[in-house]
PDB file of C-alpha atoms in Angstrom:
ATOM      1  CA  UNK A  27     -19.611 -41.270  -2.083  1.00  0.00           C
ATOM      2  CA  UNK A  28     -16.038 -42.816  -2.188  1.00  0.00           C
ATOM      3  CA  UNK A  29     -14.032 -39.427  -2.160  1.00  0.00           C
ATOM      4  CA  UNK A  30     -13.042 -37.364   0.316  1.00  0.00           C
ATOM      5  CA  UNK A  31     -14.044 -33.220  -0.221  1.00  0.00           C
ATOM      6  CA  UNK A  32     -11.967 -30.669   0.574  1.00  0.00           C
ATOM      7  CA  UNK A  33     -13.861 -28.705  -1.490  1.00  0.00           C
ATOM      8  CA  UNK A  34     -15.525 -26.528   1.258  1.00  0.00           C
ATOM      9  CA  UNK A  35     -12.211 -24.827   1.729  1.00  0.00           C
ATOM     10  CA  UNK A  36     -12.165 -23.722  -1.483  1.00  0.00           C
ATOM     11  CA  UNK A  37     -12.757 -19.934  -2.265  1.00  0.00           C
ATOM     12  CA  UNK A  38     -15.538 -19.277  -4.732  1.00  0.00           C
ATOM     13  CA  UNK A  39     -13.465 -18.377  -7.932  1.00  0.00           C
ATOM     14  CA  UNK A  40     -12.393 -22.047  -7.152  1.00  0.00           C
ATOM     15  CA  UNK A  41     -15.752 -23.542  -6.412  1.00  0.00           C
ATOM     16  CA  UNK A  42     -17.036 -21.808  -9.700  1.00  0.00           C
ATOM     17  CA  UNK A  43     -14.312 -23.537 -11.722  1.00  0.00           C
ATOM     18  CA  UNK A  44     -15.035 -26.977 -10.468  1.00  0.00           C
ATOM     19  CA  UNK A  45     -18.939 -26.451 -10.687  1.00  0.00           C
ATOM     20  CA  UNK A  46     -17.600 -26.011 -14.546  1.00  0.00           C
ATOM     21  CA  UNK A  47     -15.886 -29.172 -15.189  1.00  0.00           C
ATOM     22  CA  UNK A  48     -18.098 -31.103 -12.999  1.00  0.00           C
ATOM     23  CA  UNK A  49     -20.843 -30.285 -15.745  1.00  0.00           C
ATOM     24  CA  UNK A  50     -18.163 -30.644 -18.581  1.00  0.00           C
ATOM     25  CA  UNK A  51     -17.098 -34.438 -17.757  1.00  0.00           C
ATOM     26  CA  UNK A  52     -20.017 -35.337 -16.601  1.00  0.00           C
ATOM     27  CA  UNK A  53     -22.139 -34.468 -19.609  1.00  0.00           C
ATOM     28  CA  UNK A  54     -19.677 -35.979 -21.738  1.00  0.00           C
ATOM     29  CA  UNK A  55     -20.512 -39.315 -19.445  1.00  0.00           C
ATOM     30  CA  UNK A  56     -24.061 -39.348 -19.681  1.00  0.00           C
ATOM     31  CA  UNK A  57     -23.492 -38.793 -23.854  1.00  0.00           C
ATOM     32  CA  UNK A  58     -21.475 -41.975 -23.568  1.00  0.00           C
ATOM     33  CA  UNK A  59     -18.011 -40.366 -23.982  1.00  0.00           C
ATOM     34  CA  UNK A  60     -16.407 -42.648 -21.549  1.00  0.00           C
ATOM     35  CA  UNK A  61     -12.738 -42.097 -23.116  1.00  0.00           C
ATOM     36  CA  UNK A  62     -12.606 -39.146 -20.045  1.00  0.00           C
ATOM     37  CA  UNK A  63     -12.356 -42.325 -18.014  1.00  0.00           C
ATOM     38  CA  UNK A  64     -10.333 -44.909 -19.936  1.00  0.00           C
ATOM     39  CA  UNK A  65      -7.459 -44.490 -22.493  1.00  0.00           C
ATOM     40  CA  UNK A  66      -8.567 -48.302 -23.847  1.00  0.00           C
ATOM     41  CA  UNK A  67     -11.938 -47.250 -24.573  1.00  0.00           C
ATOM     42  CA  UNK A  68     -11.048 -43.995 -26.947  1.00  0.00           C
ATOM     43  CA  UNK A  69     -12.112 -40.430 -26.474  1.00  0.00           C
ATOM     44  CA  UNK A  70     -15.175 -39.173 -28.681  1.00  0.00           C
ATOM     45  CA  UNK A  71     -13.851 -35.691 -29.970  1.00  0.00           C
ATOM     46  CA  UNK A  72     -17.148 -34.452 -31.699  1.00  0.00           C
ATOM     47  CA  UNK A  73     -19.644 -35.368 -29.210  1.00  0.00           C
ATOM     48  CA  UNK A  74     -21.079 -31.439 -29.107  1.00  0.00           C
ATOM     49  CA  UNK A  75     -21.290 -31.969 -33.028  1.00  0.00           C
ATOM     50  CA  UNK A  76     -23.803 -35.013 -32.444  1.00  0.00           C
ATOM     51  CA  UNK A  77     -20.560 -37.700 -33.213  1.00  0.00           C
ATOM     52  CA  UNK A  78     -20.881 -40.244 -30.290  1.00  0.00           C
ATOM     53  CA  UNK A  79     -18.418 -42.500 -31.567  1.00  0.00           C
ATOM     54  CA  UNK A  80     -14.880 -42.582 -30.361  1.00  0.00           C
ATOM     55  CA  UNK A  81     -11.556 -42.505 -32.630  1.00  0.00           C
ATOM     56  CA  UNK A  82     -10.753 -45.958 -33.893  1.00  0.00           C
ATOM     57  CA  UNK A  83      -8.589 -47.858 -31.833  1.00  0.00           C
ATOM     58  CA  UNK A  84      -5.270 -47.578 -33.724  1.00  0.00           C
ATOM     59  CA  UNK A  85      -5.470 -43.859 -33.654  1.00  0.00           C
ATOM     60  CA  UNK A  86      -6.747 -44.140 -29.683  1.00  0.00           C
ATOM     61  CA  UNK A  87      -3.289 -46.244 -29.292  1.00  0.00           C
ATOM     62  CA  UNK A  88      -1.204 -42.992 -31.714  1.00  0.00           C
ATOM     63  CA  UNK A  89      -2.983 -40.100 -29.679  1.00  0.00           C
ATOM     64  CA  UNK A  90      -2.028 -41.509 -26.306  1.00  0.00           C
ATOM     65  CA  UNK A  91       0.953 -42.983 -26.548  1.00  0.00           C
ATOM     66  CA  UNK A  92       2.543 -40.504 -25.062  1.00  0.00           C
ATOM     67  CA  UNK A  93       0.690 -41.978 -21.317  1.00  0.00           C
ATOM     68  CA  UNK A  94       2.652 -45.272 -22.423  1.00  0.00           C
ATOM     69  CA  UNK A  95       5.830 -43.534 -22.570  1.00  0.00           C
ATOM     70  CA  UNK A  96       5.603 -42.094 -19.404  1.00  0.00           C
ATOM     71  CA  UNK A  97       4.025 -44.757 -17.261  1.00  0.00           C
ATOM     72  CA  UNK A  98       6.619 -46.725 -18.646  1.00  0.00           C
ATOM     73  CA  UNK A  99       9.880 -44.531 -18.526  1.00  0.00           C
ATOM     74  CA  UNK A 100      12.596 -45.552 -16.054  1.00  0.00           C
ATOM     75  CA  UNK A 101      12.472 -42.575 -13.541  1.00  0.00           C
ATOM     76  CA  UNK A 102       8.970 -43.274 -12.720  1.00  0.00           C
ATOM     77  CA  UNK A 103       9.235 -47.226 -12.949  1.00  0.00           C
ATOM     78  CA  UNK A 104      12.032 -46.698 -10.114  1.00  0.00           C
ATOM     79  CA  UNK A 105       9.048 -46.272  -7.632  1.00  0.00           C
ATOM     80  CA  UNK A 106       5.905 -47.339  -7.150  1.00  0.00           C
ATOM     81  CA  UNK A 107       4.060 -44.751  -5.462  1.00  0.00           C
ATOM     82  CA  UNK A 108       2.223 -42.125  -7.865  1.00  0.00           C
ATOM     83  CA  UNK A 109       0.128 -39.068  -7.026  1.00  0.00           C
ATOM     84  CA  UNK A 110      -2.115 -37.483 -10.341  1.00  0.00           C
ATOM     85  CA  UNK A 111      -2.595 -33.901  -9.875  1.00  0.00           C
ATOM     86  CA  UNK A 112      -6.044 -32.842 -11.541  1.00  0.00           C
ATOM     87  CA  UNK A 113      -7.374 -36.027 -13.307  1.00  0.00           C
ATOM     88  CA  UNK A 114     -11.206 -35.116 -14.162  1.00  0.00           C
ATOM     89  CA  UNK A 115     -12.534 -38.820 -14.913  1.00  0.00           C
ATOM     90  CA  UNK A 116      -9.373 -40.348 -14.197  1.00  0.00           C
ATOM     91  CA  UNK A 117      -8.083 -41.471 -17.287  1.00  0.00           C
ATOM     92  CA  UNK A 118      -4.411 -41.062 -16.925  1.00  0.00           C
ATOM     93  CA  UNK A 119      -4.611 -42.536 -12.530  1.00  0.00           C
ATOM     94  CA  UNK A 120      -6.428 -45.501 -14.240  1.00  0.00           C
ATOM     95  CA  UNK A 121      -3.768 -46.007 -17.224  1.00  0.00           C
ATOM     96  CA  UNK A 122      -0.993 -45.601 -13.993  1.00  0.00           C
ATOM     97  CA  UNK A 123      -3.198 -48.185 -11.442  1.00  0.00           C
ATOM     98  CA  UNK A 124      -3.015 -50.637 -14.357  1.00  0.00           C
ATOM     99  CA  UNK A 125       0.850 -49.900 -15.364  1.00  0.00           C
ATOM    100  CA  UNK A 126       1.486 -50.977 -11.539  1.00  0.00           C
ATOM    101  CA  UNK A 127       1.918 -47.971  -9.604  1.00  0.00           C
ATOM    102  CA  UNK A 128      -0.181 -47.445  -6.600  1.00  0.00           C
ATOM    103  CA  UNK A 129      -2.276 -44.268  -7.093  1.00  0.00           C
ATOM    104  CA  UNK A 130      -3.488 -41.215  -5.268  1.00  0.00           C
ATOM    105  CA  UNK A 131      -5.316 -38.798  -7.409  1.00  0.00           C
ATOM    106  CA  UNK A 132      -7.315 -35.492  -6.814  1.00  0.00           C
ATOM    107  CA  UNK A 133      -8.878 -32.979  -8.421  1.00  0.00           C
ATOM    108  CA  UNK A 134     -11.150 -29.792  -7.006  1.00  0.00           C
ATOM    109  CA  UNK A 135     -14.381 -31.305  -9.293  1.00  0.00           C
ATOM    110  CA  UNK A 136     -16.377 -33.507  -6.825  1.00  0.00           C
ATOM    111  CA  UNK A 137     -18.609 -35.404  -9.214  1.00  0.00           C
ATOM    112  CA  UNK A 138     -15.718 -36.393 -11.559  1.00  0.00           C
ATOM    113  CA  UNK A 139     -13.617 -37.912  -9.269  1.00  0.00           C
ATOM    114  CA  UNK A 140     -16.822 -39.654  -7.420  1.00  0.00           C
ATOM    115  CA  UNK A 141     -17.463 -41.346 -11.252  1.00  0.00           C
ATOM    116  CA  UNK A 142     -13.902 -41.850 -11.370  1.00  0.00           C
ATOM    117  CA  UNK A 143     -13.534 -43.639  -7.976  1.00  0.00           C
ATOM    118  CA  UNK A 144     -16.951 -45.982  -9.049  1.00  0.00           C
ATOM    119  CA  UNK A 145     -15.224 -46.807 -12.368  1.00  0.00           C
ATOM    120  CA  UNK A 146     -12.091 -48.049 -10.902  1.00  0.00           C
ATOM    121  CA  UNK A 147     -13.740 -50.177  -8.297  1.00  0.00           C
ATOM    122  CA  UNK A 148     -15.609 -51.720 -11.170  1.00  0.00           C
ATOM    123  CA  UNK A 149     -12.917 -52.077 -13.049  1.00  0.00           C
ATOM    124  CA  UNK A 150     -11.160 -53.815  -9.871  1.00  0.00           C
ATOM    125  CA  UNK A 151      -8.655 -50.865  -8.961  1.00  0.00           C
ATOM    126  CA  UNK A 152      -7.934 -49.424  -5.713  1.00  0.00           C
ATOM    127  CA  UNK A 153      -6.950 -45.871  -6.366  1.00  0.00           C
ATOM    128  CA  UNK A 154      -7.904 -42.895  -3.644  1.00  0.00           C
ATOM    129  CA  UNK A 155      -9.487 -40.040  -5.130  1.00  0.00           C
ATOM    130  CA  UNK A 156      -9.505 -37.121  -3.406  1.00  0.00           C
ATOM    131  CA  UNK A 157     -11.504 -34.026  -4.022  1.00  0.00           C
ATOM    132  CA  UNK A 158      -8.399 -30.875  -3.309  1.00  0.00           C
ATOM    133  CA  UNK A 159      -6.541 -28.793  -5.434  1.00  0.00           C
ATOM    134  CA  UNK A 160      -2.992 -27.935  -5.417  1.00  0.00           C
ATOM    135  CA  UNK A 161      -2.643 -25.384  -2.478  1.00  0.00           C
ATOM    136  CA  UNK A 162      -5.679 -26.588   0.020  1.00  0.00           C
ATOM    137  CA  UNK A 163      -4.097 -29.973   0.377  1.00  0.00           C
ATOM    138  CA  UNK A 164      -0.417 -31.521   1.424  1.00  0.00           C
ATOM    139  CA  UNK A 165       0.565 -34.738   2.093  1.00  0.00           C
ATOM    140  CA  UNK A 166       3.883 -35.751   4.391  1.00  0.00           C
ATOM    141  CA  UNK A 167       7.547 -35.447   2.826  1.00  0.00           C
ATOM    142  CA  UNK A 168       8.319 -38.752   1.299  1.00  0.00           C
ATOM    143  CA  UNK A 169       4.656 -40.107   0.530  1.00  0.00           C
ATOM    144  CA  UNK A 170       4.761 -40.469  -3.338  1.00  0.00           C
ATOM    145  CA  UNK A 171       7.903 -41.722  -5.649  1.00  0.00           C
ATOM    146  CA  UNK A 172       6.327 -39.929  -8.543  1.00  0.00           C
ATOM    147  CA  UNK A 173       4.150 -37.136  -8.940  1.00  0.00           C
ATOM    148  CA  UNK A 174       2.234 -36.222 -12.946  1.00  0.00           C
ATOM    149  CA  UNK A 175       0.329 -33.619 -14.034  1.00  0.00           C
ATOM    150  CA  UNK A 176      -1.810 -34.443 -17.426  1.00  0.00           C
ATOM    151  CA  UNK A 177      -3.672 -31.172 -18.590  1.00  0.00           C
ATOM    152  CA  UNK A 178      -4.252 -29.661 -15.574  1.00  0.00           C
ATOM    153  CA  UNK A 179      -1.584 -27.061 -14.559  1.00  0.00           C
ATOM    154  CA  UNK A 180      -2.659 -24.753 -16.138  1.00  0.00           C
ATOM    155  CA  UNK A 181      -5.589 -24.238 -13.664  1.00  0.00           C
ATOM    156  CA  UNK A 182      -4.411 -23.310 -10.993  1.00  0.00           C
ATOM    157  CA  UNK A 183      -4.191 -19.934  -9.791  1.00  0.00           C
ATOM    158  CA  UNK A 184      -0.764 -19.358  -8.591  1.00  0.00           C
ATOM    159  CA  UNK A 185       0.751 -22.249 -10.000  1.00  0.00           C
ATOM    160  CA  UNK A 186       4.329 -20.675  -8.875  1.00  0.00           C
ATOM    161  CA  UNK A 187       3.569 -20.546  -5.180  1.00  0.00           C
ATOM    162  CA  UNK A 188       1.809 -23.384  -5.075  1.00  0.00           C
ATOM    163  CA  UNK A 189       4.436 -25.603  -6.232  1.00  0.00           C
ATOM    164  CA  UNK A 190       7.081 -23.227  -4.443  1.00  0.00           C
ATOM    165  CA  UNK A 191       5.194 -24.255  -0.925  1.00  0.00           C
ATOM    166  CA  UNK A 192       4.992 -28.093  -2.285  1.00  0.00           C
ATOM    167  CA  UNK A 193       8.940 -27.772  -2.249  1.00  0.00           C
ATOM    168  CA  UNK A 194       8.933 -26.258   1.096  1.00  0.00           C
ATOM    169  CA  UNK A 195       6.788 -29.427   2.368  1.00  0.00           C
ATOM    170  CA  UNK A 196       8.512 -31.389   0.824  1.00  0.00           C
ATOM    171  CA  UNK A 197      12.068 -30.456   2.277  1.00  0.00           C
TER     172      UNK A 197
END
């Protein structure tokens, strides 16, 4: 209730797509998987094979510590402004909002940016989710220091002329 759609623009291979992951993420919520959400909390791996549990925190600290490196790594920490291209739950916007940066994040699946948006505010962030994918939304030249991209390039449809336009925009 939090997120602004943009989702009715969308053409139908698109809708189709989110309609997927919106079932995807948020099954894995309501099996208590809520790693999808927050790097601190772990991410269960086996939950189809009945495993609820998620990967002891020393290996949840090894498997992401990439997210650490980057949050972290002087070109980003230059600015402070960060937008999160396709962040399902919102795990890596929420690891960013609590690094320091100020976040905008979207993502074409309505209901996991929605639980993404209510997690943050309960976990006292202020991050805007928006509900777009790359190509049906733009923001103006200038708006965001840093931009990241965490498992999620690789759905978009024309990923070349989408980010060909974004350079356009941008100048």
């Amino acid at each position: 209730e939090y997120v602004l759609s943009l989702a009715a623009l969308f053409p139908e291979d698109l809708q189709r797509e989110a309609a997927f992951w919106d079932r995807f993420y948020l099954w894995n919520l309501e099996h208590g998987a809520v790693g999808f959400h927050d790097l601190r909390r772990g991410f269960a791996p086996f939950m189809a094979q009945g495993v609820t549990e998620a990967f002891p925190h020393a290996d949840t600290i090894d498997r992401y510590d990439v997210h650490y490196q980057v949050a972290e790594h002087p070109l980003l920490r230059a600015g402070q402004t960060l937008l999160d291209i396709g962040v399902g739950l919102g795990w890596t916007s929420i690891h960013f909002a609590r690094s320091g940066y100020r976040v905008t994040a979207f993502d074409p699946s309505l209901g996991p940016v929605q639980a993404a948006k209510t997690y943050a505010i309960q976990e006292g962030l202020q991050i805007e989710y928006i509900c777009a994918a790359m190509g049906y939304i733009q923001f103006q030249p200038g708006s965001f220091d840093n931009v990241t991209a965490f498992h999620s390039l690789h759905q978009v449809a024309d990923l070349e002329a989408d980010l060909f336009l974004a350079k356009i925009v941008e100048g």
